């Protein structure tokens, strides 16, 4: 397997993927100010700060007055500045170092607005991570059907200069073991590489089966980041 070679600038961008996306590839979607930005609440809960200043935390807290917000940071946040941590987990960030040709012969379809109910149903069942009514607007989402039933799906989420995140990789329990996740991920990898970008993804640290699959597909672990869901403290 090839070595993962990234510049200091690329490593810094990947250490703060949400802020990097909201200031580059997804800046047109960004809500907020110079110190804190977020995706629209109906698209994704992710938010990020420019730095760890009081001003940035204050603006992040304004987001949390209406909705929970999720931040991804290189280390666990210390002082939450009056916010409450509703959920936290360690996530492994993996970056593809090899190009993979799509594998398997299952027919892949591009998903669109008409598929939202099926996408929401599948992600609610399999829980691959946050997926909302407008999450599909972040990038291209693809799936494999069995008749009218959506058996598996995956798509593109955060986009930052030179990188696109693969996300929402999920297979209905009735269709596991058929290589559908591998088929979808390699198709996305090929498309992302075709745009001159590098695929990356995040996976919960203890999801050993998924990590093993991604390693077989040419991903290597780059860093462990912290995923924290914040909300306004009940005392406020």
PDB file of C-alpha atoms in Angstrom:
ATOM      1  CA  UNK A   1       0.000   0.000   0.000  1.00  0.00           C
ATOM      2  CA  UNK A   2       1.226   3.470  -0.806  1.00  0.00           C
ATOM      3  CA  UNK A   3       2.225   5.807   1.974  1.00  0.00           C
ATOM      4  CA  UNK A   4      -0.006   8.684   2.961  1.00  0.00           C
ATOM      5  CA  UNK A   5       1.826  11.843   1.991  1.00  0.00           C
ATOM      6  CA  UNK A   6       0.175  15.135   2.860  1.00  0.00           C
ATOM      7  CA  UNK A   7       1.462  18.667   3.103  1.00  0.00           C
ATOM      8  CA  UNK A   8       1.296  20.606   6.357  1.00  0.00           C
ATOM      9  CA  UNK A   9      -1.530  22.672   4.858  1.00  0.00           C
ATOM     10  CA  UNK A  10      -3.512  19.540   3.949  1.00  0.00           C
ATOM     11  CA  UNK A  11      -3.030  18.048   7.405  1.00  0.00           C
ATOM     12  CA  UNK A  12      -4.216  21.277   9.024  1.00  0.00           C
ATOM     13  CA  UNK A  13      -7.320  21.309   6.814  1.00  0.00           C
ATOM     14  CA  UNK A  14      -8.162  17.686   7.638  1.00  0.00           C
ATOM     15  CA  UNK A  15      -7.636  18.283  11.361  1.00  0.00           C
ATOM     16  CA  UNK A  16     -10.571  20.705  11.182  1.00  0.00           C
ATOM     17  CA  UNK A  17     -12.705  19.218   8.401  1.00  0.00           C
ATOM     18  CA  UNK A  18     -15.937  21.056   9.182  1.00  0.00           C
ATOM     19  CA  UNK A  19     -14.350  24.512   9.267  1.00  0.00           C
ATOM     20  CA  UNK A  20     -12.315  23.684   6.170  1.00  0.00           C
ATOM     21  CA  UNK A  21     -15.435  22.594   4.275  1.00  0.00           C
ATOM     22  CA  UNK A  22     -17.496  25.601   5.351  1.00  0.00           C
ATOM     23  CA  UNK A  23     -14.746  27.990   4.236  1.00  0.00           C
ATOM     24  CA  UNK A  24     -13.895  26.262   0.939  1.00  0.00           C
ATOM     25  CA  UNK A  25     -15.953  23.643  -0.907  1.00  0.00           C
ATOM     26  CA  UNK A  26     -19.195  24.260   0.999  1.00  0.00           C
ATOM     27  CA  UNK A  27     -18.803  27.948   1.786  1.00  0.00           C
ATOM     28  CA  UNK A  28     -21.933  28.719  -0.242  1.00  0.00           C
ATOM     29  CA  UNK A  29     -23.936  26.689   2.282  1.00  0.00           C
ATOM     30  CA  UNK A  30     -22.327  28.209   5.370  1.00  0.00           C
ATOM     31  CA  UNK A  31     -24.345  30.159   7.901  1.00  0.00           C
ATOM     32  CA  UNK A  32     -22.677  32.305  10.550  1.00  0.00           C
ATOM     33  CA  UNK A  33     -19.889  34.814  10.817  1.00  0.00           C
ATOM     34  CA  UNK A  34     -16.121  35.058  10.775  1.00  0.00           C
ATOM     35  CA  UNK A  35     -15.783  33.222  14.089  1.00  0.00           C
ATOM     36  CA  UNK A  36     -18.319  30.379  13.832  1.00  0.00           C
ATOM     37  CA  UNK A  37     -20.122  28.755  10.942  1.00  0.00           C
ATOM     38  CA  UNK A  38     -22.575  25.912  10.489  1.00  0.00           C
ATOM     39  CA  UNK A  39     -24.474  24.013   7.836  1.00  0.00           C
ATOM     40  CA  UNK A  40     -28.190  24.812   7.577  1.00  0.00           C
ATOM     41  CA  UNK A  41     -29.957  22.806  10.276  1.00  0.00           C
ATOM     42  CA  UNK A  42     -32.006  20.797   7.757  1.00  0.00           C
ATOM     43  CA  UNK A  43     -28.851  19.711   5.919  1.00  0.00           C
ATOM     44  CA  UNK A  44     -26.453  18.735   8.709  1.00  0.00           C
ATOM     45  CA  UNK A  45     -25.833  19.498  12.388  1.00  0.00           C
ATOM     46  CA  UNK A  46     -22.140  20.250  11.863  1.00  0.00           C
ATOM     47  CA  UNK A  47     -20.665  23.536  13.013  1.00  0.00           C
ATOM     48  CA  UNK A  48     -17.140  24.798  13.551  1.00  0.00           C
ATOM     49  CA  UNK A  49     -15.193  27.695  14.977  1.00  0.00           C
ATOM     50  CA  UNK A  50     -12.302  29.660  13.537  1.00  0.00           C
ATOM     51  CA  UNK A  51     -10.404  29.307  16.815  1.00  0.00           C
ATOM     52  CA  UNK A  52     -10.930  28.650  20.524  1.00  0.00           C
ATOM     53  CA  UNK A  53     -11.627  32.259  21.446  1.00  0.00           C
ATOM     54  CA  UNK A  54     -14.482  33.433  23.656  1.00  0.00           C
ATOM     55  CA  UNK A  55     -15.978  35.221  20.646  1.00  0.00           C
ATOM     56  CA  UNK A  56     -16.052  32.005  18.622  1.00  0.00           C
ATOM     57  CA  UNK A  57     -17.652  30.031  21.463  1.00  0.00           C
ATOM     58  CA  UNK A  58     -20.234  32.767  21.955  1.00  0.00           C
ATOM     59  CA  UNK A  59     -21.263  32.581  18.302  1.00  0.00           C
ATOM     60  CA  UNK A  60     -21.351  28.780  18.437  1.00  0.00           C
ATOM     61  CA  UNK A  61     -23.616  29.017  21.489  1.00  0.00           C
ATOM     62  CA  UNK A  62     -26.013  31.145  19.451  1.00  0.00           C
ATOM     63  CA  UNK A  63     -26.446  28.200  17.052  1.00  0.00           C
ATOM     64  CA  UNK A  64     -27.174  25.876  19.970  1.00  0.00           C
ATOM     65  CA  UNK A  65     -30.062  28.030  21.168  1.00  0.00           C
ATOM     66  CA  UNK A  66     -32.235  26.566  18.417  1.00  0.00           C
ATOM     67  CA  UNK A  67     -30.646  23.218  17.489  1.00  0.00           C
ATOM     68  CA  UNK A  68     -28.009  20.803  18.652  1.00  0.00           C
ATOM     69  CA  UNK A  69     -24.691  21.319  16.879  1.00  0.00           C
ATOM     70  CA  UNK A  70     -21.936  18.805  16.223  1.00  0.00           C
ATOM     71  CA  UNK A  71     -18.272  19.753  16.205  1.00  0.00           C
ATOM     72  CA  UNK A  72     -15.275  17.713  15.065  1.00  0.00           C
ATOM     73  CA  UNK A  73     -12.028  18.635  16.788  1.00  0.00           C
ATOM     74  CA  UNK A  74      -8.474  17.248  17.030  1.00  0.00           C
ATOM     75  CA  UNK A  75      -8.845  16.874  20.815  1.00  0.00           C
ATOM     76  CA  UNK A  76     -11.801  16.714  23.212  1.00  0.00           C
ATOM     77  CA  UNK A  77     -13.074  20.233  23.904  1.00  0.00           C
ATOM     78  CA  UNK A  78     -12.242  21.376  27.410  1.00  0.00           C
ATOM     79  CA  UNK A  79     -14.263  24.348  28.588  1.00  0.00           C
ATOM     80  CA  UNK A  80     -17.626  24.187  26.801  1.00  0.00           C
ATOM     81  CA  UNK A  81     -18.398  27.805  27.700  1.00  0.00           C
ATOM     82  CA  UNK A  82     -21.812  27.019  29.152  1.00  0.00           C
ATOM     83  CA  UNK A  83     -22.862  24.457  26.546  1.00  0.00           C
ATOM     84  CA  UNK A  84     -23.631  20.841  27.420  1.00  0.00           C
ATOM     85  CA  UNK A  85     -22.170  17.783  25.677  1.00  0.00           C
ATOM     86  CA  UNK A  86     -25.098  15.570  24.638  1.00  0.00           C
ATOM     87  CA  UNK A  87     -22.977  12.931  22.895  1.00  0.00           C
ATOM     88  CA  UNK A  88     -19.305  12.385  22.162  1.00  0.00           C
ATOM     89  CA  UNK A  89     -17.238   9.747  20.404  1.00  0.00           C
ATOM     90  CA  UNK A  90     -13.795   9.163  18.980  1.00  0.00           C
ATOM     91  CA  UNK A  91     -13.787   8.904  15.199  1.00  0.00           C
ATOM     92  CA  UNK A  92     -11.011   7.638  12.993  1.00  0.00           C
ATOM     93  CA  UNK A  93     -10.246   9.750   9.967  1.00  0.00           C
ATOM     94  CA  UNK A  94      -9.100   7.680   7.003  1.00  0.00           C
ATOM     95  CA  UNK A  95      -7.720   8.924   3.696  1.00  0.00           C
ATOM     96  CA  UNK A  96      -7.557   6.938   0.464  1.00  0.00           C
ATOM     97  CA  UNK A  97      -4.030   6.441  -0.852  1.00  0.00           C
ATOM     98  CA  UNK A  98      -4.924   4.111  -3.696  1.00  0.00           C
ATOM     99  CA  UNK A  99      -7.425   4.318  -6.510  1.00  0.00           C
ATOM    100  CA  UNK A 100      -9.895   1.439  -6.569  1.00  0.00           C
ATOM    101  CA  UNK A 101     -11.947   0.362  -9.554  1.00  0.00           C
ATOM    102  CA  UNK A 102     -15.611  -0.298  -8.729  1.00  0.00           C
ATOM    103  CA  UNK A 103     -16.124  -3.920  -7.719  1.00  0.00           C
ATOM    104  CA  UNK A 104     -19.129  -6.188  -8.044  1.00  0.00           C
ATOM    105  CA  UNK A 105     -21.912  -6.123 -10.602  1.00  0.00           C
ATOM    106  CA  UNK A 106     -24.830  -4.702  -8.623  1.00  0.00           C
ATOM    107  CA  UNK A 107     -26.507  -1.860 -10.505  1.00  0.00           C
ATOM    108  CA  UNK A 108     -25.820   1.545  -8.953  1.00  0.00           C
ATOM    109  CA  UNK A 109     -28.304   4.395  -9.239  1.00  0.00           C
ATOM    110  CA  UNK A 110     -27.927   8.073  -8.418  1.00  0.00           C
ATOM    111  CA  UNK A 111     -30.397   9.047  -5.708  1.00  0.00           C
ATOM    112  CA  UNK A 112     -32.383  12.265  -5.813  1.00  0.00           C
ATOM    113  CA  UNK A 113     -35.240  14.161  -4.193  1.00  0.00           C
ATOM    114  CA  UNK A 114     -37.702  11.350  -4.851  1.00  0.00           C
ATOM    115  CA  UNK A 115     -35.570   8.963  -2.805  1.00  0.00           C
ATOM    116  CA  UNK A 116     -35.499  11.032   0.388  1.00  0.00           C
ATOM    117  CA  UNK A 117     -38.092   8.912   2.284  1.00  0.00           C
ATOM    118  CA  UNK A 118     -36.210   5.698   1.450  1.00  0.00           C
ATOM    119  CA  UNK A 119     -32.863   7.275   2.369  1.00  0.00           C
ATOM    120  CA  UNK A 120     -34.197   8.510   5.695  1.00  0.00           C
ATOM    121  CA  UNK A 121     -35.726   5.109   6.425  1.00  0.00           C
ATOM    122  CA  UNK A 122     -32.481   3.267   5.679  1.00  0.00           C
ATOM    123  CA  UNK A 123     -30.269   5.640   7.676  1.00  0.00           C
ATOM    124  CA  UNK A 124     -32.686   5.576  10.626  1.00  0.00           C
ATOM    125  CA  UNK A 125     -32.419   1.778  10.624  1.00  0.00           C
ATOM    126  CA  UNK A 126     -28.647   1.480  10.189  1.00  0.00           C
ATOM    127  CA  UNK A 127     -27.471   4.698  11.921  1.00  0.00           C
ATOM    128  CA  UNK A 128     -24.381   5.524   9.810  1.00  0.00           C
ATOM    129  CA  UNK A 129     -24.261   9.052  11.252  1.00  0.00           C
ATOM    130  CA  UNK A 130     -26.309  12.246  10.980  1.00  0.00           C
ATOM    131  CA  UNK A 131     -28.588  12.159   7.940  1.00  0.00           C
ATOM    132  CA  UNK A 132     -31.405  14.670   7.584  1.00  0.00           C
ATOM    133  CA  UNK A 133     -34.042  15.649   5.064  1.00  0.00           C
ATOM    134  CA  UNK A 134     -31.640  17.802   3.037  1.00  0.00           C
ATOM    135  CA  UNK A 135     -28.336  16.032   3.654  1.00  0.00           C
ATOM    136  CA  UNK A 136     -28.391  14.753   0.081  1.00  0.00           C
ATOM    137  CA  UNK A 137     -27.761  18.339  -1.080  1.00  0.00           C
ATOM    138  CA  UNK A 138     -24.161  18.103   0.116  1.00  0.00           C
ATOM    139  CA  UNK A 139     -23.055  15.950  -2.787  1.00  0.00           C
ATOM    140  CA  UNK A 140     -23.823  12.908  -4.905  1.00  0.00           C
ATOM    141  CA  UNK A 141     -25.611  10.018  -3.201  1.00  0.00           C
ATOM    142  CA  UNK A 142     -25.877   6.624  -4.834  1.00  0.00           C
ATOM    143  CA  UNK A 143     -27.724   3.423  -4.011  1.00  0.00           C
ATOM    144  CA  UNK A 144     -28.508  -0.163  -4.916  1.00  0.00           C
ATOM    145  CA  UNK A 145     -32.124  -1.291  -5.125  1.00  0.00           C
ATOM    146  CA  UNK A 146     -33.965  -4.545  -4.903  1.00  0.00           C
ATOM    147  CA  UNK A 147     -37.077  -3.686  -6.872  1.00  0.00           C
ATOM    148  CA  UNK A 148     -38.510  -0.610  -5.178  1.00  0.00           C
ATOM    149  CA  UNK A 149     -36.582  -1.211  -1.980  1.00  0.00           C
ATOM    150  CA  UNK A 150     -33.384   0.727  -1.242  1.00  0.00           C
ATOM    151  CA  UNK A 151     -30.964  -1.994  -0.143  1.00  0.00           C
ATOM    152  CA  UNK A 152     -27.809   0.109   0.290  1.00  0.00           C
ATOM    153  CA  UNK A 153     -26.531   3.644  -0.122  1.00  0.00           C
ATOM    154  CA  UNK A 154     -23.502   5.893   0.272  1.00  0.00           C
ATOM    155  CA  UNK A 155     -22.665   9.442  -0.667  1.00  0.00           C
ATOM    156  CA  UNK A 156     -20.488  12.529  -0.512  1.00  0.00           C
ATOM    157  CA  UNK A 157     -20.691  14.818   2.505  1.00  0.00           C
ATOM    158  CA  UNK A 158     -18.052  17.415   3.443  1.00  0.00           C
ATOM    159  CA  UNK A 159     -16.098  18.958   0.603  1.00  0.00           C
ATOM    160  CA  UNK A 160     -12.906  20.896   1.195  1.00  0.00           C
ATOM    161  CA  UNK A 161     -10.175  21.978  -1.174  1.00  0.00           C
ATOM    162  CA  UNK A 162      -8.747  18.814  -2.716  1.00  0.00           C
ATOM    163  CA  UNK A 163     -10.789  16.370  -0.626  1.00  0.00           C
ATOM    164  CA  UNK A 164     -14.312  14.921  -0.579  1.00  0.00           C
ATOM    165  CA  UNK A 165     -15.704  12.912   2.328  1.00  0.00           C
ATOM    166  CA  UNK A 166     -17.515   9.619   1.748  1.00  0.00           C
ATOM    167  CA  UNK A 167     -20.368   9.195   4.208  1.00  0.00           C
ATOM    168  CA  UNK A 168     -23.716   7.519   4.948  1.00  0.00           C
ATOM    169  CA  UNK A 169     -22.368   4.111   3.936  1.00  0.00           C
ATOM    170  CA  UNK A 170     -25.138   1.752   4.987  1.00  0.00           C
ATOM    171  CA  UNK A 171     -26.682  -1.559   3.980  1.00  0.00           C
ATOM    172  CA  UNK A 172     -30.081  -2.872   5.020  1.00  0.00           C
ATOM    173  CA  UNK A 173     -29.618  -5.898   7.338  1.00  0.00           C
ATOM    174  CA  UNK A 174     -31.424  -8.126   4.821  1.00  0.00           C
ATOM    175  CA  UNK A 175     -28.741  -7.419   2.199  1.00  0.00           C
ATOM    176  CA  UNK A 176     -25.489  -7.608   4.144  1.00  0.00           C
ATOM    177  CA  UNK A 177     -22.768  -9.929   2.951  1.00  0.00           C
ATOM    178  CA  UNK A 178     -23.331  -9.195  -0.737  1.00  0.00           C
ATOM    179  CA  UNK A 179     -20.525  -6.653  -1.174  1.00  0.00           C
ATOM    180  CA  UNK A 180     -22.872  -3.712  -1.642  1.00  0.00           C
ATOM    181  CA  UNK A 181     -20.936  -1.339   0.641  1.00  0.00           C
ATOM    182  CA  UNK A 182     -17.704  -2.169  -1.156  1.00  0.00           C
ATOM    183  CA  UNK A 183     -19.374  -1.625  -4.526  1.00  0.00           C
ATOM    184  CA  UNK A 184     -20.735   1.787  -3.530  1.00  0.00           C
ATOM    185  CA  UNK A 185     -17.590   3.049  -1.821  1.00  0.00           C
ATOM    186  CA  UNK A 186     -15.321   2.106  -4.733  1.00  0.00           C
ATOM    187  CA  UNK A 187     -17.705   3.779  -7.175  1.00  0.00           C
ATOM    188  CA  UNK A 188     -17.527   6.990  -5.139  1.00  0.00           C
ATOM    189  CA  UNK A 189     -13.749   6.727  -4.829  1.00  0.00           C
ATOM    190  CA  UNK A 190     -13.439   6.459  -8.604  1.00  0.00           C
ATOM    191  CA  UNK A 191     -15.677   9.479  -9.167  1.00  0.00           C
ATOM    192  CA  UNK A 192     -13.864  11.594  -6.578  1.00  0.00           C
ATOM    193  CA  UNK A 193     -10.470  10.640  -7.970  1.00  0.00           C
ATOM    194  CA  UNK A 194     -11.775  11.487 -11.433  1.00  0.00           C
ATOM    195  CA  UNK A 195     -12.303  15.078 -10.264  1.00  0.00           C
ATOM    196  CA  UNK A 196      -8.697  15.260  -9.100  1.00  0.00           C
ATOM    197  CA  UNK A 197      -9.676  15.041  -5.429  1.00  0.00           C
ATOM    198  CA  UNK A 198      -8.800  12.629  -2.634  1.00  0.00           C
ATOM    199  CA  UNK A 199     -11.495  10.592  -0.849  1.00  0.00           C
ATOM    200  CA  UNK A 200     -11.566  10.557   2.945  1.00  0.00           C
ATOM    201  CA  UNK A 201     -14.030   9.409   5.565  1.00  0.00           C
ATOM    202  CA  UNK A 202     -14.743   9.173   9.274  1.00  0.00           C
ATOM    203  CA  UNK A 203     -15.696   6.025  11.167  1.00  0.00           C
ATOM    204  CA  UNK A 204     -16.391   5.430  14.849  1.00  0.00           C
ATOM    205  CA  UNK A 205     -13.190   4.140  16.423  1.00  0.00           C
ATOM    206  CA  UNK A 206     -14.655   0.847  17.649  1.00  0.00           C
ATOM    207  CA  UNK A 207     -16.310  -0.073  14.321  1.00  0.00           C
ATOM    208  CA  UNK A 208     -13.618  -2.610  13.525  1.00  0.00           C
ATOM    209  CA  UNK A 209     -15.496  -4.291  10.673  1.00  0.00           C
ATOM    210  CA  UNK A 210     -15.922  -1.011   8.786  1.00  0.00           C
ATOM    211  CA  UNK A 211     -12.311  -0.013   9.395  1.00  0.00           C
ATOM    212  CA  UNK A 212     -11.125  -3.369   8.026  1.00  0.00           C
ATOM    213  CA  UNK A 213     -13.287  -2.903   4.916  1.00  0.00           C
ATOM    214  CA  UNK A 214     -11.954   0.582   4.268  1.00  0.00           C
ATOM    215  CA  UNK A 215      -8.372  -0.594   4.713  1.00  0.00           C
ATOM    216  CA  UNK A 216      -8.970  -3.275   2.077  1.00  0.00           C
ATOM    217  CA  UNK A 217     -10.230  -0.562  -0.244  1.00  0.00           C
ATOM    218  CA  UNK A 218      -7.084   1.538   0.041  1.00  0.00           C
ATOM    219  CA  UNK A 219      -7.786   3.848   2.978  1.00  0.00           C
ATOM    220  CA  UNK A 220      -5.224   4.440   5.712  1.00  0.00           C
ATOM    221  CA  UNK A 221      -5.814   5.888   9.152  1.00  0.00           C
ATOM    222  CA  UNK A 222      -4.602   9.465   9.473  1.00  0.00           C
ATOM    223  CA  UNK A 223      -5.843  10.716  12.845  1.00  0.00           C
ATOM    224  CA  UNK A 224      -8.323  10.183  15.639  1.00  0.00           C
ATOM    225  CA  UNK A 225     -10.679  13.128  16.005  1.00  0.00           C
ATOM    226  CA  UNK A 226     -13.389  13.951  18.520  1.00  0.00           C
ATOM    227  CA  UNK A 227     -17.043  14.182  17.518  1.00  0.00           C
ATOM    228  CA  UNK A 228     -19.094  16.118  20.073  1.00  0.00           C
ATOM    229  CA  UNK A 229     -22.777  17.019  19.924  1.00  0.00           C
ATOM    230  CA  UNK A 230     -23.507  20.183  21.904  1.00  0.00           C
ATOM    231  CA  UNK A 231     -26.698  21.777  23.067  1.00  0.00           C
ATOM    232  CA  UNK A 232     -27.664  24.639  25.310  1.00  0.00           C
ATOM    233  CA  UNK A 233     -27.311  23.792  28.960  1.00  0.00           C
ATOM    234  CA  UNK A 234     -30.599  23.092  30.731  1.00  0.00           C
ATOM    235  CA  UNK A 235     -29.536  25.548  33.437  1.00  0.00           C
ATOM    236  CA  UNK A 236     -29.651  28.432  30.963  1.00  0.00           C
TER     237      UNK A 236
END
